[in-house]
C-alpha positions as protocol buffer text, in pm:
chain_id: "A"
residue {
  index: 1
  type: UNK
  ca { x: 6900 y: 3568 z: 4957 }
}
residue {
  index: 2
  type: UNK
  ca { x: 7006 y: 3253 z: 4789 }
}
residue {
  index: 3
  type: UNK
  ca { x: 7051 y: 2968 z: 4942 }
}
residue {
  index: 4
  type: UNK
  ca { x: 7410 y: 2731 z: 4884 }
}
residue {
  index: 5
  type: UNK
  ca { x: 7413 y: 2627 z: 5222 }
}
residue {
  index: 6
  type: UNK
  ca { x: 7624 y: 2249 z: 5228 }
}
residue {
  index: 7
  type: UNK
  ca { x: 7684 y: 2293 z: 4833 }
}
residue {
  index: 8
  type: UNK
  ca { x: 7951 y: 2161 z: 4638 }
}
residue {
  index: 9
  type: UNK
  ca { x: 8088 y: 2328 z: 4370 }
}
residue {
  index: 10
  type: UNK
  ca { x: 8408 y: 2169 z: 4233 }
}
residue {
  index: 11
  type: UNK
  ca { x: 8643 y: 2254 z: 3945 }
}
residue {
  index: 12
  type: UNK
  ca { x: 8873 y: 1987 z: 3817 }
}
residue {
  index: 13
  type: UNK
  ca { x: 9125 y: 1976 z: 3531 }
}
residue {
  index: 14
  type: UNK
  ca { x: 9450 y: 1745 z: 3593 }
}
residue {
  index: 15
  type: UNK
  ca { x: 9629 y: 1953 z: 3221 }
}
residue {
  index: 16
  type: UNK
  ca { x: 9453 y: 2283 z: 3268 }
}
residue {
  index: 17
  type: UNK
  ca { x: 9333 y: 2530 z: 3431 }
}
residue {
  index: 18
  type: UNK
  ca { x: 9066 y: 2537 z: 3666 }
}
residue {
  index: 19
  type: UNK
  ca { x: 8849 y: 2803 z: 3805 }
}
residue {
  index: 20
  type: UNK
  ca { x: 8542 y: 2865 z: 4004 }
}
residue {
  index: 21
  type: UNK
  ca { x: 8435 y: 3257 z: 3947 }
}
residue {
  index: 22
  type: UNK
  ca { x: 8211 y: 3456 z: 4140 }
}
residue {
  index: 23
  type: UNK
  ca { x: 8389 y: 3767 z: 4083 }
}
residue {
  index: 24
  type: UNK
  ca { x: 8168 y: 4067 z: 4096 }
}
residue {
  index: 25
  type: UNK
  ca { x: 7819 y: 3830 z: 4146 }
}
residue {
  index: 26
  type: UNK
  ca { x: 7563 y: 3973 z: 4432 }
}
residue {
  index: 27
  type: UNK
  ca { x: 7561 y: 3778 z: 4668 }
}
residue {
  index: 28
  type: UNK
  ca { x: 7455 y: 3990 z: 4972 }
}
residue {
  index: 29
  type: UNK
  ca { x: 7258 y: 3822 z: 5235 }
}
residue {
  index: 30
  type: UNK
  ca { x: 7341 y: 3446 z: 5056 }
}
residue {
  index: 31
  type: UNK
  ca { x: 7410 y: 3137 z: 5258 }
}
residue {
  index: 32
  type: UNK
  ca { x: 7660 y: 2955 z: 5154 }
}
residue {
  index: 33
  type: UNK
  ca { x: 7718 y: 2830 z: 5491 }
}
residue {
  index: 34
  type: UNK
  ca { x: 7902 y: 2433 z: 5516 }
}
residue {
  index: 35
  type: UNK
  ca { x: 7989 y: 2473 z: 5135 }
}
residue {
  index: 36
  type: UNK
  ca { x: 8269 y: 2317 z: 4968 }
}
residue {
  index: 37
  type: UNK
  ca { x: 8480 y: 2538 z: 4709 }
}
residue {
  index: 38
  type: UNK
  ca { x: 8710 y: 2365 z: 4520 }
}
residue {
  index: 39
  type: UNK
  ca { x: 8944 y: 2448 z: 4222 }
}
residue {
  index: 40
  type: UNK
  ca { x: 9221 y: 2184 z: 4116 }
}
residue {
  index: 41
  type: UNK
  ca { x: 9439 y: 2183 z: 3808 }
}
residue {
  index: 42
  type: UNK
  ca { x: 9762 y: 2208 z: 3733 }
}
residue {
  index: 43
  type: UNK
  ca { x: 9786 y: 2541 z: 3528 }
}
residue {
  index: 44
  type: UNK
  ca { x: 9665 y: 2851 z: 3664 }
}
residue {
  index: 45
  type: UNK
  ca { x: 9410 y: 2732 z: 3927 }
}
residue {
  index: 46
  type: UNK
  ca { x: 9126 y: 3023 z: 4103 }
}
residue {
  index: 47
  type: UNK
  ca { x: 8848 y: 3084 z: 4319 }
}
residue {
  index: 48
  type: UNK
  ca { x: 8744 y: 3445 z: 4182 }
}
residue {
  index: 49
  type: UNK
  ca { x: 8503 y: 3596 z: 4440 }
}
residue {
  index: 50
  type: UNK
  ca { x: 8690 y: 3948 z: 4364 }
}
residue {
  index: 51
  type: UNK
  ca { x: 8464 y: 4278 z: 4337 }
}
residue {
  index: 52
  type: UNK
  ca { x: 8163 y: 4068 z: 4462 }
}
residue {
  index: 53
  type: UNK
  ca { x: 7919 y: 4182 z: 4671 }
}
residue {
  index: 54
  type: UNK
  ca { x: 7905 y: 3932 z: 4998 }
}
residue {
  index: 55
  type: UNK
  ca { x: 7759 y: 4185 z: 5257 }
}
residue {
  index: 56
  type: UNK
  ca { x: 7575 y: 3999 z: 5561 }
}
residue {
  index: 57
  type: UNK
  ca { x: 7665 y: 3670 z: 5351 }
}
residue {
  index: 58
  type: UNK
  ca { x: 7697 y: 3350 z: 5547 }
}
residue {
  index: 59
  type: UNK
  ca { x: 8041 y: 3116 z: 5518 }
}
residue {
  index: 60
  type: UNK
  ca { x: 8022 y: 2996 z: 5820 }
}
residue {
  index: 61
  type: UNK
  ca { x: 8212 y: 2660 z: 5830 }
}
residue {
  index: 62
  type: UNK
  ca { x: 8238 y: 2668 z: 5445 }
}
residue {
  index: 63
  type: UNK
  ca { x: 8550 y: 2520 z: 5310 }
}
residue {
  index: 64
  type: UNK
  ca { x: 8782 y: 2670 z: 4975 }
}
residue {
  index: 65
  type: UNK
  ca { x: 8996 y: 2562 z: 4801 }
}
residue {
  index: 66
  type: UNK
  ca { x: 9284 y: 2580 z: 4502 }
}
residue {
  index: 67
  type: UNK
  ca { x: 9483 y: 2359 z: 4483 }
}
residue {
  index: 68
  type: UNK
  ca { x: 9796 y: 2305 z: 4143 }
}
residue {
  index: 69
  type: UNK
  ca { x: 10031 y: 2056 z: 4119 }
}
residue {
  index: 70
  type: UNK
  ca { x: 10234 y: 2222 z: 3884 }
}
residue {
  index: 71
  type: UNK
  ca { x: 10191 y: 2572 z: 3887 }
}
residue {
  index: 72
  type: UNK
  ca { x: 10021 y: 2891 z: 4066 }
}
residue {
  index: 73
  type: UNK
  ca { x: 9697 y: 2915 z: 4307 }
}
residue {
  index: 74
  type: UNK
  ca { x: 9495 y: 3214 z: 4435 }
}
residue {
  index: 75
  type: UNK
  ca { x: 9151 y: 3241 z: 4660 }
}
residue {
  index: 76
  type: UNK
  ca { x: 9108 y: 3641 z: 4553 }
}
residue {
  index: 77
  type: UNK
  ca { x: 8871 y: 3807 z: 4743 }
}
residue {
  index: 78
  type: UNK
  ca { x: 8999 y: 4126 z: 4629 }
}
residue {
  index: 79
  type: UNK
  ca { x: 8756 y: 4462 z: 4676 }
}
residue {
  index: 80
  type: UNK
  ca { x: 8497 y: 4260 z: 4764 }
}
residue {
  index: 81
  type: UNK
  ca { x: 8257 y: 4391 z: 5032 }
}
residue {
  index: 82
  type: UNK
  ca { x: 8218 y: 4114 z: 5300 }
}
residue {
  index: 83
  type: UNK
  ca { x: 8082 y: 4391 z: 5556 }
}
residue {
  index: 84
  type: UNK
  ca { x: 7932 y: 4170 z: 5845 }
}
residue {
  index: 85
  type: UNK
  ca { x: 7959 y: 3856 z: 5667 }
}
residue {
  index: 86
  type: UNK
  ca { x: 8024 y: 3524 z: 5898 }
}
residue {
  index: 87
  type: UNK
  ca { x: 8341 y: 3354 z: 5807 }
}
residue {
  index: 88
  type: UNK
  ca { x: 8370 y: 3157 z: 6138 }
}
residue {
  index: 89
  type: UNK
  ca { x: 8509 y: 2831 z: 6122 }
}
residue {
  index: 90
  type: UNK
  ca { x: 8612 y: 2868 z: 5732 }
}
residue {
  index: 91
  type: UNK
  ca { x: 8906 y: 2709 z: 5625 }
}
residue {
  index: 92
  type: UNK
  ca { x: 9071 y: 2869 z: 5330 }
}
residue {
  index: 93
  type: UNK
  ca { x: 9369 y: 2700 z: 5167 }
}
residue {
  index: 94
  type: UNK
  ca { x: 9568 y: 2767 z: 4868 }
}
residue {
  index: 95
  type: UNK
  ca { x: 9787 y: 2527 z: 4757 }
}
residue {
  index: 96
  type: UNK
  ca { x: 10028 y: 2581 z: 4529 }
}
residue {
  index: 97
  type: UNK
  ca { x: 10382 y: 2455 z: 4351 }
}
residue {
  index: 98
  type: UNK
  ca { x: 10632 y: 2604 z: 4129 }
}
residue {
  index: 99
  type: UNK
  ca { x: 10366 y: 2931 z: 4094 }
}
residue {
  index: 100
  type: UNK
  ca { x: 10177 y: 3216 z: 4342 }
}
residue {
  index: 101
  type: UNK
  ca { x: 10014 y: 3055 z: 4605 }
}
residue {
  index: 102
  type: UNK
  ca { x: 9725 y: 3324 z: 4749 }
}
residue {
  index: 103
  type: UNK
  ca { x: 9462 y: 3402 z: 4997 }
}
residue {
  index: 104
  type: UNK
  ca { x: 9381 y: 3793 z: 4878 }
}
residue {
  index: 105
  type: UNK
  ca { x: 9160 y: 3993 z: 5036 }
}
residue {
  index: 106
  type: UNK
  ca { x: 9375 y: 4294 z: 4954 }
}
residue {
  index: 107
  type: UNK
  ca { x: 9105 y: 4656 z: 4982 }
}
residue {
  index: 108
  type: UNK
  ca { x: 8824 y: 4420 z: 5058 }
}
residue {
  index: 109
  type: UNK
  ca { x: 8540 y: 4535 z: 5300 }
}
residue {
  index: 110
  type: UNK
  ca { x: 8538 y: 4320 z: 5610 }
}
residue {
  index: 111
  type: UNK
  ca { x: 8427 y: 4579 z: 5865 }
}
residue {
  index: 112
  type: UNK
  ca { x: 8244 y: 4377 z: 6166 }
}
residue {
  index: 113
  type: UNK
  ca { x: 8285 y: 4045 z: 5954 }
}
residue {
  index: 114
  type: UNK
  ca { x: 8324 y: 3761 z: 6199 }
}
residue {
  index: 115
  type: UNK
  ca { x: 8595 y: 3515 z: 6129 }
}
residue {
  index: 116
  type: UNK
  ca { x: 8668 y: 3382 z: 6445 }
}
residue {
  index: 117
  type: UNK
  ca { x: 8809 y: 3032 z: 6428 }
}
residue {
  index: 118
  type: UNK
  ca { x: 8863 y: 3062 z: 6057 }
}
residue {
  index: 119
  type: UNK
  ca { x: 9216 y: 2863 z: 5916 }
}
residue {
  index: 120
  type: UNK
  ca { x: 9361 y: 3052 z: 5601 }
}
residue {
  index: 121
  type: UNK
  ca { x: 9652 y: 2854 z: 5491 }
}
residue {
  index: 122
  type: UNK
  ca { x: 9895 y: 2970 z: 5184 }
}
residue {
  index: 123
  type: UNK
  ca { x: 10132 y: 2704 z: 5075 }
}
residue {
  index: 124
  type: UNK
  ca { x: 10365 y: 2668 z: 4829 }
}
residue {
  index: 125
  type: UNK
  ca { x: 10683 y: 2489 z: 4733 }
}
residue {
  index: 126
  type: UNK
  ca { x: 10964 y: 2646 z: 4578 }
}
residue {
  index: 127
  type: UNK
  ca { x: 10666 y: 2941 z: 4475 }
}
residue {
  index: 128
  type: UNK
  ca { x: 10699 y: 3268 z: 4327 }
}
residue {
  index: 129
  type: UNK
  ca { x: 10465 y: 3450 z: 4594 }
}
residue {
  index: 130
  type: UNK
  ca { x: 10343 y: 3270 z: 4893 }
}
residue {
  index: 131
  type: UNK
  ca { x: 10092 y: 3536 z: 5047 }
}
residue {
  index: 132
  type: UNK
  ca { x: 9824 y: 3643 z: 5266 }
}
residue {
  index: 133
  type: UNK
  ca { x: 9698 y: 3993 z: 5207 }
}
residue {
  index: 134
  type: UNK
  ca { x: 9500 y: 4229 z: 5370 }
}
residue {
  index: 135
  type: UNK
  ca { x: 9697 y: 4509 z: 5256 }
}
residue {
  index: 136
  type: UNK
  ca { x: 9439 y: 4851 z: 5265 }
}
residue {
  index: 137
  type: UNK
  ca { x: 9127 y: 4623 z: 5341 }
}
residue {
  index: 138
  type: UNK
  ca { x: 8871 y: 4703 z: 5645 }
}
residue {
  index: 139
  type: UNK
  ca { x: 8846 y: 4515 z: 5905 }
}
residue {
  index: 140
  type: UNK
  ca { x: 8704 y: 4789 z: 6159 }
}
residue {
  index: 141
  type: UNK
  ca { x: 8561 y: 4579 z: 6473 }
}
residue {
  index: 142
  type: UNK
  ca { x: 8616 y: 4234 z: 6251 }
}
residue {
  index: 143
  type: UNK
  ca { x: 8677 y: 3944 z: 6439 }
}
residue {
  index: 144
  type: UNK
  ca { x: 8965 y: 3720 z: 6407 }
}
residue {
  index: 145
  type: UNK
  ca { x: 8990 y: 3571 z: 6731 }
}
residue {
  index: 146
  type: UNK
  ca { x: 9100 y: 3259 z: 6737 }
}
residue {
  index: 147
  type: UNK
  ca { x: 9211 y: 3234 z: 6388 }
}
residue {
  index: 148
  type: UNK
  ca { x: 9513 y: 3104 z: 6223 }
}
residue {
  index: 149
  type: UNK
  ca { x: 9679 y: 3260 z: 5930 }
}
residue {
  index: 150
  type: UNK
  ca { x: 10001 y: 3104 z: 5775 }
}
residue {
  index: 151
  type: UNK
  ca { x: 10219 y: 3115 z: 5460 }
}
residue {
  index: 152
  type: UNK
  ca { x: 10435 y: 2874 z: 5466 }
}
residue {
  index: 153
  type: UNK
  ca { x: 10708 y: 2825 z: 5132 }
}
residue {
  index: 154
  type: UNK
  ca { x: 10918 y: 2510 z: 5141 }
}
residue {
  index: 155
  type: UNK
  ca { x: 11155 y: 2696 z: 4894 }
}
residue {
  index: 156
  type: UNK
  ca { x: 11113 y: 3055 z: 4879 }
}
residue {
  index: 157
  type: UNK
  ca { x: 10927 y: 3333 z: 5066 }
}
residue {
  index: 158
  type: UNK
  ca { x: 10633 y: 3394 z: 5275 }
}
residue {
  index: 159
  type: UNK
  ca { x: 10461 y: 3692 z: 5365 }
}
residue {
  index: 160
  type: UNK
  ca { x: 10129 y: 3757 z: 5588 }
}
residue {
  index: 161
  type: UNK
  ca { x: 10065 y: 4156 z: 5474 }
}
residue {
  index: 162
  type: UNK
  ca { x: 9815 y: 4391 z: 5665 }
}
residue {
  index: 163
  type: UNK
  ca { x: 10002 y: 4742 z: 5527 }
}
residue {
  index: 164
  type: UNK
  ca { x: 9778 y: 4998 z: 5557 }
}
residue {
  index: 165
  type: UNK
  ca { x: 9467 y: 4797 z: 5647 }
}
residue {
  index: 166
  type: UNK
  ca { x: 9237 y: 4929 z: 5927 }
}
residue {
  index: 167
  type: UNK
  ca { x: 9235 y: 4723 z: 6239 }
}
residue {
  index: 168
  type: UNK
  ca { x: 9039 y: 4979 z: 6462 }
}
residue {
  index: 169
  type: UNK
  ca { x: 8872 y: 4802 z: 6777 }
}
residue {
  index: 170
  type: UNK
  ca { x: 8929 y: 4461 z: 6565 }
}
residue {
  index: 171
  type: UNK
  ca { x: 8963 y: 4125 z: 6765 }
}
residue {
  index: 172
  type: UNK
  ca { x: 9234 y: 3961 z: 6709 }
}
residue {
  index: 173
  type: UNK
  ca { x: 9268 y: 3760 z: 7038 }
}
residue {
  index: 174
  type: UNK
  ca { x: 9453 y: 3389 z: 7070 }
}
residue {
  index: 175
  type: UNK
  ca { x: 9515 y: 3436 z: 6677 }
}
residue {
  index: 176
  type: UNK
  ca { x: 9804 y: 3271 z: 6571 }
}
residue {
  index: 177
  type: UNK
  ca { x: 9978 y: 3424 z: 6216 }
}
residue {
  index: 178
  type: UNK
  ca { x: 10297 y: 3247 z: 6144 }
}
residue {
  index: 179
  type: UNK
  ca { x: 10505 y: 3322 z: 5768 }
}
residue {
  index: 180
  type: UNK
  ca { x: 10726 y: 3020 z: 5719 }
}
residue {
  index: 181
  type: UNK
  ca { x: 11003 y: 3074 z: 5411 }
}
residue {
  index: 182
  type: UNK
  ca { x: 11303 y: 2869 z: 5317 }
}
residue {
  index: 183
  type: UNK
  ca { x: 11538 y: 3025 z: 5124 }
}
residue {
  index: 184
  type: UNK
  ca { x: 11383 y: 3356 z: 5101 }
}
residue {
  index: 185
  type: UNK
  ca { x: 11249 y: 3617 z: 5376 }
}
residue {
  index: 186
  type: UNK
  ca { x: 10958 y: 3563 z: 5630 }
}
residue {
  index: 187
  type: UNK
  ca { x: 10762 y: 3883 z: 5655 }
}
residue {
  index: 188
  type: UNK
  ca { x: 10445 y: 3987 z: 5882 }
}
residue {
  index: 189
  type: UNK
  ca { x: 10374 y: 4316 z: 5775 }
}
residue {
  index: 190
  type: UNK
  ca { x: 10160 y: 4570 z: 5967 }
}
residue {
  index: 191
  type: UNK
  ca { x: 10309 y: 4868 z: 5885 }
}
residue {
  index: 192
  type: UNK
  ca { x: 10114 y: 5150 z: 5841 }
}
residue {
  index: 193
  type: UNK
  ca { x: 9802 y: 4990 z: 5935 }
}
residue {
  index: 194
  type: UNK
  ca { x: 9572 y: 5122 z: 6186 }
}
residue {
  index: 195
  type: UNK
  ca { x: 9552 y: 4909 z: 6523 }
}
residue {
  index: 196
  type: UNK
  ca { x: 9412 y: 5158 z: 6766 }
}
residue {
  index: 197
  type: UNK
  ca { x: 9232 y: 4970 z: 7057 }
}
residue {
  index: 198
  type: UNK
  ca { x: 9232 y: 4651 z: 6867 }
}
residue {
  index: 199
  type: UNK
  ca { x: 9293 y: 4340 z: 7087 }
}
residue {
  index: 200
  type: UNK
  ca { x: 9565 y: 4152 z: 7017 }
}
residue {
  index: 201
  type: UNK
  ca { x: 9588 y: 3988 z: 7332 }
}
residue {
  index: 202
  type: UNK
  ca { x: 9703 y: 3635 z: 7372 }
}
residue {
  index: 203
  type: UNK
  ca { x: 9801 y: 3672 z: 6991 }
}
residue {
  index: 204
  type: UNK
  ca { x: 10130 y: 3455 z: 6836 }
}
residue {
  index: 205
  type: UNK
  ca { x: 10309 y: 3611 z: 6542 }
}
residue {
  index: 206
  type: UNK
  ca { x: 10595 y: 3443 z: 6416 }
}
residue {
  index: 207
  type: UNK
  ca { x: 10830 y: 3522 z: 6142 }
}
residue {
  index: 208
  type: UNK
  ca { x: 11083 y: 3234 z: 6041 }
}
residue {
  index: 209
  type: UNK
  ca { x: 11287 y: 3140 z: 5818 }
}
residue {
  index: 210
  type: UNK
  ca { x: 11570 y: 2911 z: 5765 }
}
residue {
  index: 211
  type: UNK
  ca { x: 11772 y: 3070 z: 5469 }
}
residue {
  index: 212
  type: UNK
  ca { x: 11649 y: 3401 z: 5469 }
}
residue {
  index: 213
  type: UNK
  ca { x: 11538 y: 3734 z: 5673 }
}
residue {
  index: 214
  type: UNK
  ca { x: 11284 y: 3756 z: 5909 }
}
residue {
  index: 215
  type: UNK
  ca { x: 11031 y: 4034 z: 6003 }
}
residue {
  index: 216
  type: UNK
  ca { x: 10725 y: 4143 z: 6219 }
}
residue {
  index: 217
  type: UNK
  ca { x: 10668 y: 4488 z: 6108 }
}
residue {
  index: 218
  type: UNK
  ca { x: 10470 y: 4772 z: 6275 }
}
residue {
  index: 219
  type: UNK
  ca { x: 10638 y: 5052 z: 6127 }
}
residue {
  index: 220
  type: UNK
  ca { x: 10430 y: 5350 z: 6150 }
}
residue {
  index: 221
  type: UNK
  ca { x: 10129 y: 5137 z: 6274 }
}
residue {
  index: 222
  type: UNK
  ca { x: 9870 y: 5270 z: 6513 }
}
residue {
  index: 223
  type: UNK
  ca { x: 9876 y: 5086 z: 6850 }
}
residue {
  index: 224
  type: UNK
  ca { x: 9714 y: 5365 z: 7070 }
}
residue {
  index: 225
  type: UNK
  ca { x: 9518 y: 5191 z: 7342 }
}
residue {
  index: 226
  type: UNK
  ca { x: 9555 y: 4849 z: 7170 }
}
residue {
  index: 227
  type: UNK
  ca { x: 9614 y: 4562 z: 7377 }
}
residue {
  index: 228
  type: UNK
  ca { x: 9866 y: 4352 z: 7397 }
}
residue {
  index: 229
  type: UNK
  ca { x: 9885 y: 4175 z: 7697 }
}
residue {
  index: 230
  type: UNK
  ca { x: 10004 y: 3791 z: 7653 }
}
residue {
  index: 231
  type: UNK
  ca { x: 10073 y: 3810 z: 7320 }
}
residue {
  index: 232
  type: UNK
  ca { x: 10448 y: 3680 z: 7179 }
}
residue {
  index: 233
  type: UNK
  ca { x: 10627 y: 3825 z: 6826 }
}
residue {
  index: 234
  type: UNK
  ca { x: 10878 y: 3638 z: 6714 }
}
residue {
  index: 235
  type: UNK
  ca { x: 11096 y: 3691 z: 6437 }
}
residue {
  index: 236
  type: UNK
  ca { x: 11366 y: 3419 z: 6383 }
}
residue {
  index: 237
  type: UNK
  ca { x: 11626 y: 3470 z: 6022 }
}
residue {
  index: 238
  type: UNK
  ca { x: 11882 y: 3257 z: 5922 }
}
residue {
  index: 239
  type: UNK
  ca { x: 12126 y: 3551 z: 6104 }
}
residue {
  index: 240
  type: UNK
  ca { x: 11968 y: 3482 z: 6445 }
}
């Protein structure tokens, strides 16, 4: 049950990398709630909480990180298990230029995790990868509502990815996810995943992109009794 509650944890190289790892740590139970997460370099630049074990853990409010100036950054919170962990109010931002920018949570455990109000923001300029993924990850009876994913690429593409992820009785109300390319395709990606009676009322996804295709795919997804009422998908391509 450790205690990082308003901590400050900072890595900082202005020729080389930076990285803050917590990948496969124990953390379960831990409050790490108000904390500030930062990794800022300008080679390969990470926050590493992959394979850890976050279950019940508090982020409440907490604030991450990565930032490069001249290269690639990823928050990876790959196969982690975040079951019932508070992520309200985070604000998750990976910054990157002329490499990946990344917010993965891709297989990770977020089954009744609350991130209502949370900002995840993947940003890149002319990047390889701008992405948010949740592709395969749980998020049975999560909550998002409120929240605001985007991937935005000032020269390239931007994808928001939920394939395969399971979305059962999840809230996702008055969430707005938005993938923003230039120059390369907008995607919002659901296919496959499994929606059934998740709320996605009052939600906004939008798919845009100046130079480029534009998609908000359900393909095979699972909407049985989900609801939808109020909510607007747009997808707007250089074609439309």
């Amino acid at each position: 049950n450790a205690n990082l509650s308003g901590s400050k944890l900072t890595a900082d190289s202005s020729n080389y990398s930076a990285t803050v790892d917590f990948s496969e740590a124990n953390l379960a139970h831990a409050d790490l709630s108000g904390s500030t997460l930062t990794a800022r370099g300008s080679y390969d630049v990470l926050i590493d909480f992959s394979g850890a074990n976050l279950a019940h853990t508090d982020l409440s409010g907490s604030m991450l990180t990565a930032e490069n100036s001249d290269g690639g950054a990823i928050i990876d919170f790959s196969k982690a298990n975040l079951a019932e962990a508070d992520l309200s109010g985070s604000v998750i931002t990976a910054n990157g230029s002329y490499g990946d920018a990344t917010i993965d949570f891709s297989e990770a455990n977020l089954a009744n995790a609350d991130l209502s109000g949370s900002v995840f923001t993947a940003k890149g300029f002319a990047s390889d990868d701008v992405l948010i993924d949740f592709n395969g990850a749980n998020l049975a009876h999560a909550d998002l509502s409120g929240s605001k994913l985007t991937a935005e690429n000032s020269y390239g593409g931007a994808t928001i990815d939920f394939r395969k992820a399971n979305l059962a009785k999840a809230d996702l109300s008055g969430s707005v996810i938005t993938a923003n390319g230039s120059y390369g395709d907008a995607t919002i990606d659901f296919s496959e995943a499994n929606l059934a009676n998740t709320d996605l009322s009052g939600s906004r996804l939008t798919a845009e992109s100046s130079y480029g295709d534009a998609t908000v795919d359900f393909t095979e997804a699972n909407l049985t009794n989900a609801l939808l009422s109020g909510s607007v998908f747009t997808a707007k391509g250089f074609s439309d």
